[in-house]
CSV table of C-alpha atoms in Angstrom, one decimal:
chain,number,residue,atom,x,y,z
P,1,UNK,CA,-9.8,-20.1,-7.5
P,2,UNK,CA,-13.0,-19.1,-5.7
P,3,UNK,CA,-14.1,-20.4,-2.3
P,4,UNK,CA,-17.4,-19.9,-0.4
P,5,UNK,CA,-17.1,-17.4,2.3
P,6,UNK,CA,-17.6,-19.2,5.8
P,7,UNK,CA,-17.0,-18.5,9.5
P,8,UNK,CA,-16.3,-15.0,10.7
P,9,UNK,CA,-15.9,-13.6,7.3
P,10,UNK,CA,-19.5,-14.7,6.4
P,11,UNK,CA,-20.9,-13.1,9.6
P,12,UNK,CA,-18.9,-10.0,9.1
P,13,UNK,CA,-20.3,-9.6,5.6
P,14,UNK,CA,-23.7,-9.9,6.9
P,15,UNK,CA,-23.1,-7.4,9.7
P,16,UNK,CA,-21.4,-4.6,7.7
P,17,UNK,CA,-21.3,-3.1,4.3
P,18,UNK,CA,-18.2,-1.7,2.5
P,19,UNK,CA,-16.1,0.2,5.0
P,20,UNK,CA,-18.5,2.5,6.8
P,21,UNK,CA,-18.1,0.6,10.1
P,22,UNK,CA,-15.8,-2.4,9.9
P,23,UNK,CA,-12.6,-0.7,10.5
P,24,UNK,CA,-10.0,-1.2,13.2
P,25,UNK,CA,-6.6,0.4,13.8
P,26,UNK,CA,-3.1,-0.3,14.9
P,27,UNK,CA,0.3,1.1,15.3
P,28,UNK,CA,3.8,0.1,16.1
P,29,UNK,CA,7.1,1.6,16.6
P,30,UNK,CA,10.2,0.3,14.9
P,31,UNK,CA,13.9,1.1,15.7
P,32,UNK,CA,15.1,2.5,12.3
P,33,UNK,CA,18.8,2.8,12.8
P,34,UNK,CA,19.4,-0.4,10.5
P,35,UNK,CA,16.8,0.5,7.9
P,36,UNK,CA,18.5,4.0,7.7
P,37,UNK,CA,22.0,2.6,7.2
P,38,UNK,CA,20.7,0.2,4.6
P,39,UNK,CA,18.8,3.1,2.8
P,40,UNK,CA,22.3,4.9,2.6
P,41,UNK,CA,23.9,1.6,1.1
P,42,UNK,CA,21.2,1.4,-1.3
P,43,UNK,CA,21.4,5.0,-2.6
P,44,UNK,CA,25.2,4.7,-2.9
P,45,UNK,CA,25.2,1.4,-4.7
P,46,UNK,CA,22.2,2.2,-7.0
P,47,UNK,CA,22.1,5.9,-7.4
P,48,UNK,CA,18.2,5.7,-6.5
P,49,UNK,CA,16.9,7.8,-3.8
P,50,UNK,CA,14.9,4.9,-2.0
P,51,UNK,CA,12.9,6.2,0.8
P,52,UNK,CA,11.5,4.7,4.0
P,53,UNK,CA,8.1,4.7,2.2
P,54,UNK,CA,9.4,2.4,-0.5
P,55,UNK,CA,10.8,0.1,2.1
P,56,UNK,CA,7.5,0.0,3.9
P,57,UNK,CA,5.9,-0.8,0.7
P,58,UNK,CA,8.2,-3.9,0.4
P,59,UNK,CA,7.6,-4.7,4.1
P,60,UNK,CA,3.7,-4.6,3.4
P,61,UNK,CA,4.2,-7.1,0.5
P,62,UNK,CA,6.2,-9.3,2.7
P,63,UNK,CA,3.4,-9.2,5.5
P,64,UNK,CA,0.6,-10.1,2.7
P,65,UNK,CA,2.9,-12.9,1.6
P,66,UNK,CA,3.2,-14.1,5.2
P,67,UNK,CA,-0.5,-14.1,5.6
P,68,UNK,CA,-2.0,-15.2,2.3
P,69,UNK,CA,-5.5,-15.0,3.7
P,70,UNK,CA,-5.3,-11.2,3.4
P,71,UNK,CA,-4.2,-11.5,-0.4
P,72,UNK,CA,-7.7,-11.9,-1.6
P,73,UNK,CA,-10.6,-9.8,-3.1
P,74,UNK,CA,-14.2,-10.3,-1.8
P,75,UNK,CA,-17.2,-10.5,-4.0
P,76,UNK,CA,-20.6,-12.3,-4.2
P,77,UNK,CA,-20.1,-14.1,-0.9
P,78,UNK,CA,-16.8,-15.5,-1.9
P,79,UNK,CA,-13.2,-14.8,-1.7
P,80,UNK,CA,-11.0,-14.9,-4.6
P,81,UNK,CA,-7.0,-15.1,-4.6
P,82,UNK,CA,-5.5,-12.0,-6.1
P,83,UNK,CA,-3.5,-12.8,-9.2
P,84,UNK,CA,-0.6,-10.5,-8.2
P,85,UNK,CA,0.6,-8.7,-5.1
P,86,UNK,CA,0.4,-5.1,-6.0
P,87,UNK,CA,0.6,-2.0,-3.8
P,88,UNK,CA,-0.8,1.4,-4.3
P,89,UNK,CA,1.3,4.3,-3.3
P,90,UNK,CA,-0.6,7.6,-2.4
P,91,UNK,CA,1.5,10.5,-3.8
P,92,UNK,CA,1.0,14.2,-4.5
P,93,UNK,CA,-0.2,15.1,-8.0
P,94,UNK,CA,1.1,18.2,-10.0
P,95,UNK,CA,-1.7,20.3,-8.4
P,96,UNK,CA,-0.7,19.2,-5.1
P,97,UNK,CA,-3.8,17.2,-4.6
P,98,UNK,CA,-3.3,13.5,-3.5
P,99,UNK,CA,-3.2,10.9,-6.3
P,100,UNK,CA,-1.6,7.5,-6.4
P,101,UNK,CA,0.1,4.9,-8.5
P,102,UNK,CA,-0.2,1.2,-8.3
P,103,UNK,CA,3.1,-0.8,-8.5
P,104,UNK,CA,2.7,-4.4,-9.6
P,105,UNK,CA,4.2,-7.6,-8.2
P,106,UNK,CA,6.0,-5.7,-5.4
P,107,UNK,CA,6.6,-8.9,-3.6
P,108,UNK,CA,8.9,-9.9,-6.6
P,109,UNK,CA,10.7,-6.5,-7.0
P,110,UNK,CA,13.9,-5.2,-5.4
P,111,UNK,CA,13.1,-1.9,-3.3
P,112,UNK,CA,15.1,0.1,-5.7
P,113,UNK,CA,13.1,-1.2,-8.6
P,114,UNK,CA,9.9,-0.1,-6.6
P,115,UNK,CA,11.3,3.3,-6.2
P,116,UNK,CA,11.9,3.6,-9.9
P,117,UNK,CA,8.7,2.6,-10.9
P,118,UNK,CA,7.0,5.0,-8.4
P,119,UNK,CA,9.2,7.7,-9.9
P,120,UNK,CA,8.5,6.7,-13.4
P,121,UNK,CA,4.7,6.9,-12.8
P,122,UNK,CA,5.0,10.2,-10.8
P,123,UNK,CA,7.1,11.7,-13.5
P,124,UNK,CA,4.4,10.8,-16.1
P,125,UNK,CA,1.7,12.2,-14.1
P,126,UNK,CA,3.6,15.5,-13.6
P,127,UNK,CA,4.0,15.8,-17.5
P,128,UNK,CA,0.6,14.5,-18.4
P,129,UNK,CA,1.8,11.5,-19.9
P,130,UNK,CA,0.5,8.8,-17.8
P,131,UNK,CA,-2.5,7.5,-19.6
P,132,UNK,CA,-4.0,5.7,-16.8
P,133,UNK,CA,-4.2,8.7,-14.5
P,134,UNK,CA,-5.3,10.8,-17.4
P,135,UNK,CA,-8.3,8.7,-18.3
P,136,UNK,CA,-9.2,8.3,-14.7
P,137,UNK,CA,-9.0,12.0,-14.3
P,138,UNK,CA,-11.1,12.9,-17.2
P,139,UNK,CA,-13.7,10.4,-16.4
P,140,UNK,CA,-14.0,11.8,-12.8
P,141,UNK,CA,-14.3,15.4,-14.3
P,142,UNK,CA,-17.2,14.4,-16.7
P,143,UNK,CA,-19.3,12.9,-13.9
P,144,UNK,CA,-21.6,15.6,-12.3
P,145,UNK,CA,-21.2,15.8,-8.6
P,146,UNK,CA,-24.5,14.3,-7.5
P,147,UNK,CA,-23.6,11.3,-9.6
P,148,UNK,CA,-20.0,10.8,-8.4
P,149,UNK,CA,-20.5,8.8,-5.3
P,150,UNK,CA,-22.7,6.1,-7.2
P,151,UNK,CA,-20.3,6.1,-10.0
P,152,UNK,CA,-17.3,5.4,-7.7
P,153,UNK,CA,-19.3,2.6,-6.1
P,154,UNK,CA,-20.2,1.2,-9.5
P,155,UNK,CA,-16.6,1.3,-10.8
P,156,UNK,CA,-15.3,-0.5,-7.6
P,157,UNK,CA,-18.1,-3.2,-8.0
P,158,UNK,CA,-17.1,-3.7,-11.6
P,159,UNK,CA,-13.2,-3.5,-11.4
P,160,UNK,CA,-12.8,-5.5,-8.2
P,161,UNK,CA,-15.9,-7.5,-7.2
P,162,UNK,CA,-16.4,-8.4,-10.8
P,163,UNK,CA,-12.7,-8.4,-11.7
P,164,UNK,CA,-13.4,-6.6,-15.0
P,165,UNK,CA,-10.5,-4.6,-16.6
P,166,UNK,CA,-11.7,-1.4,-18.5
P,167,UNK,CA,-8.4,0.6,-18.9
P,168,UNK,CA,-9.7,2.6,-22.0
P,169,UNK,CA,-12.3,4.2,-19.6
P,170,UNK,CA,-9.8,4.9,-16.7
P,171,UNK,CA,-11.1,2.0,-14.8
P,172,UNK,CA,-8.2,-0.7,-14.5
P,173,UNK,CA,-8.9,-4.0,-12.8
P,174,UNK,CA,-8.2,-3.6,-9.0
P,175,UNK,CA,-7.0,-0.1,-9.2
P,176,UNK,CA,-5.9,0.0,-5.6
P,177,UNK,CA,-4.1,-3.3,-5.6
P,178,UNK,CA,-3.7,-5.6,-2.7
P,179,UNK,CA,-2.8,-2.7,0.0
P,180,UNK,CA,-2.2,0.9,0.2
P,181,UNK,CA,0.9,2.9,1.6
P,182,UNK,CA,1.2,6.7,2.2
P,183,UNK,CA,3.6,8.9,3.9
P,184,UNK,CA,2.7,11.5,6.5
P,185,UNK,CA,6.3,11.8,7.4
P,186,UNK,CA,7.2,14.1,4.5
P,187,UNK,CA,5.1,16.6,6.2
P,188,UNK,CA,7.1,16.1,9.5
P,189,UNK,CA,4.2,14.1,11.2
P,190,UNK,CA,5.2,11.2,13.2
P,191,UNK,CA,1.7,9.7,13.7
P,192,UNK,CA,-1.7,9.9,12.0
P,193,UNK,CA,-4.5,7.5,10.9
P,194,UNK,CA,-6.7,7.5,7.8
P,195,UNK,CA,-10.0,5.9,7.1
P,196,UNK,CA,-10.6,3.3,4.4
P,197,UNK,CA,-12.8,4.6,1.7
P,198,UNK,CA,-15.6,2.1,0.5
P,199,UNK,CA,-14.2,1.8,-3.0
P,200,UNK,CA,-10.6,0.7,-1.9
P,201,UNK,CA,-11.4,-2.9,-1.5
P,202,UNK,CA,-8.1,-3.6,0.2
P,203,UNK,CA,-7.3,-5.1,3.6
P,204,UNK,CA,-5.1,-2.5,5.0
P,205,UNK,CA,-4.0,1.1,4.6
P,206,UNK,CA,-0.5,1.7,6.0
P,207,UNK,CA,0.6,5.4,7.0
P,208,UNK,CA,4.4,6.0,7.3
P,209,UNK,CA,5.4,8.6,9.9
P,210,UNK,CA,8.6,10.9,10.2
P,211,UNK,CA,11.6,9.0,11.8
P,212,UNK,CA,12.2,10.9,15.1
P,213,UNK,CA,14.8,10.4,17.8
P,214,UNK,CA,13.2,9.2,21.1
P,215,UNK,CA,14.3,8.0,24.3
P,216,UNK,CA,13.9,4.1,24.5
P,217,UNK,CA,15.2,1.4,26.8
P,218,UNK,CA,18.0,-0.7,25.3
P,219,UNK,CA,19.8,-3.4,27.6
P,220,UNK,CA,18.3,-1.7,30.7
P,221,UNK,CA,19.6,1.7,29.7
P,222,UNK,CA,17.9,4.8,28.3
P,223,UNK,CA,19.3,5.9,25.0
P,224,UNK,CA,18.2,8.1,22.0
P,225,UNK,CA,17.4,5.9,19.0
P,226,UNK,CA,15.7,6.8,15.6
P,227,UNK,CA,12.2,5.5,15.7
P,228,UNK,CA,9.7,5.0,12.9
P,229,UNK,CA,6.0,4.9,13.7
P,230,UNK,CA,3.6,3.0,11.4
P,231,UNK,CA,0.0,3.2,11.8
P,232,UNK,CA,-2.5,0.8,9.9
P,233,UNK,CA,-6.3,0.9,9.1
P,234,UNK,CA,-7.7,-2.6,8.6
P,235,UNK,CA,-10.9,-3.6,6.9
P,236,UNK,CA,-12.6,-6.2,9.3
P,237,UNK,CA,-14.3,-7.9,6.4
P,238,UNK,CA,-10.7,-9.0,5.4
P,239,UNK,CA,-8.8,-9.3,8.5
P,240,UNK,CA,-9.5,-10.4,12.1
P,241,UNK,CA,-7.1,-9.5,15.0
P,242,UNK,CA,-5.0,-12.6,14.8
P,243,UNK,CA,-4.2,-11.9,11.0
P,244,UNK,CA,-3.5,-8.3,11.6
P,245,UNK,CA,-1.0,-9.3,14.4
P,246,UNK,CA,0.7,-11.8,12.1
P,247,UNK,CA,0.9,-9.2,9.2
P,248,UNK,CA,2.3,-6.6,11.8
P,249,UNK,CA,5.1,-9.2,12.9
P,250,UNK,CA,6.0,-9.8,9.3
P,251,UNK,CA,6.2,-6.2,8.6
P,252,UNK,CA,8.4,-5.6,11.6
P,253,UNK,CA,10.6,-8.6,10.5
P,254,UNK,CA,11.3,-7.0,7.3
P,255,UNK,CA,12.0,-3.4,8.6
P,256,UNK,CA,14.3,-4.2,11.2
P,257,UNK,CA,16.5,-6.2,8.9
P,258,UNK,CA,15.7,-5.3,5.3
P,259,UNK,CA,19.0,-6.8,3.8
P,260,UNK,CA,17.7,-10.4,4.7
P,261,UNK,CA,14.8,-9.9,2.3
P,262,UNK,CA,16.4,-7.9,-0.6
P,263,UNK,CA,18.7,-9.2,-3.4
P,264,UNK,CA,22.4,-8.2,-3.4
P,265,UNK,CA,23.1,-4.7,-4.3
P,266,UNK,CA,23.9,-4.2,-7.8
P,267,UNK,CA,26.9,-2.3,-9.2
P,268,UNK,CA,25.8,1.2,-10.2
P,269,UNK,CA,26.7,2.9,-13.5
P,270,UNK,CA,25.7,6.6,-13.4
P,271,UNK,CA,22.7,7.5,-15.7
P,272,UNK,CA,21.1,4.0,-15.5
P,273,UNK,CA,19.1,4.2,-12.3
P,274,UNK,CA,16.0,6.1,-11.8
P,275,UNK,CA,15.8,8.7,-8.8
P,276,UNK,CA,12.7,8.0,-6.8
P,277,UNK,CA,10.9,10.7,-4.8
């Protein structure tokens, strides 16, 4: 269902184009003790190497579910409800350059299923058997450098603004999904920020830092706790401060107690569960 853009969103669209200007940033720290314990339980029960990044992807999906006004795409002065809640995970490609995979309907998957799908797609990219990645890479290699910028902007307009699916050309519908997640923690970095490229067409990009022991105050005493830092870049055309705060609260709600939002752990039979990166 399409609705006419009104209020601050209409004003924002008139003031700014795609993300050159309308970005704002936020960060939060989460006590990761319960999260890490849950990761250990999931790994033992499923055989899947679920990571903090996979849990953050599920938390982002929970946040978008809690703030449905962020679960839209914008085009032609209207906002359109997205048909599924997909999360794009930025990963390293075989040549060590960053690439990514989109996991569909993350709000409906268990975290170990998210991990398995990320691993399946990453494995296909590494072996050169992922058709979507291969077609996109081929398309980008064939476009001359001077034309690449306009071509990327045109592809974003076609696949997201117009909602057209062109998989045979390496241009799937809404290629970056509803939100993006990437880890800087794998490089030992606890805090970093990233810009939103103009062709992403997503409301938020979340960076996952390394979990580090820090001195914090608990019940009036200074103690060492494992702390996870998340940073987020928001597109102001999609989100205002209030919505960003609601989103952050829902993400925190999930991360401090993920067991409340995940299904019961399955019984694991060796060889049946994928191992995620």
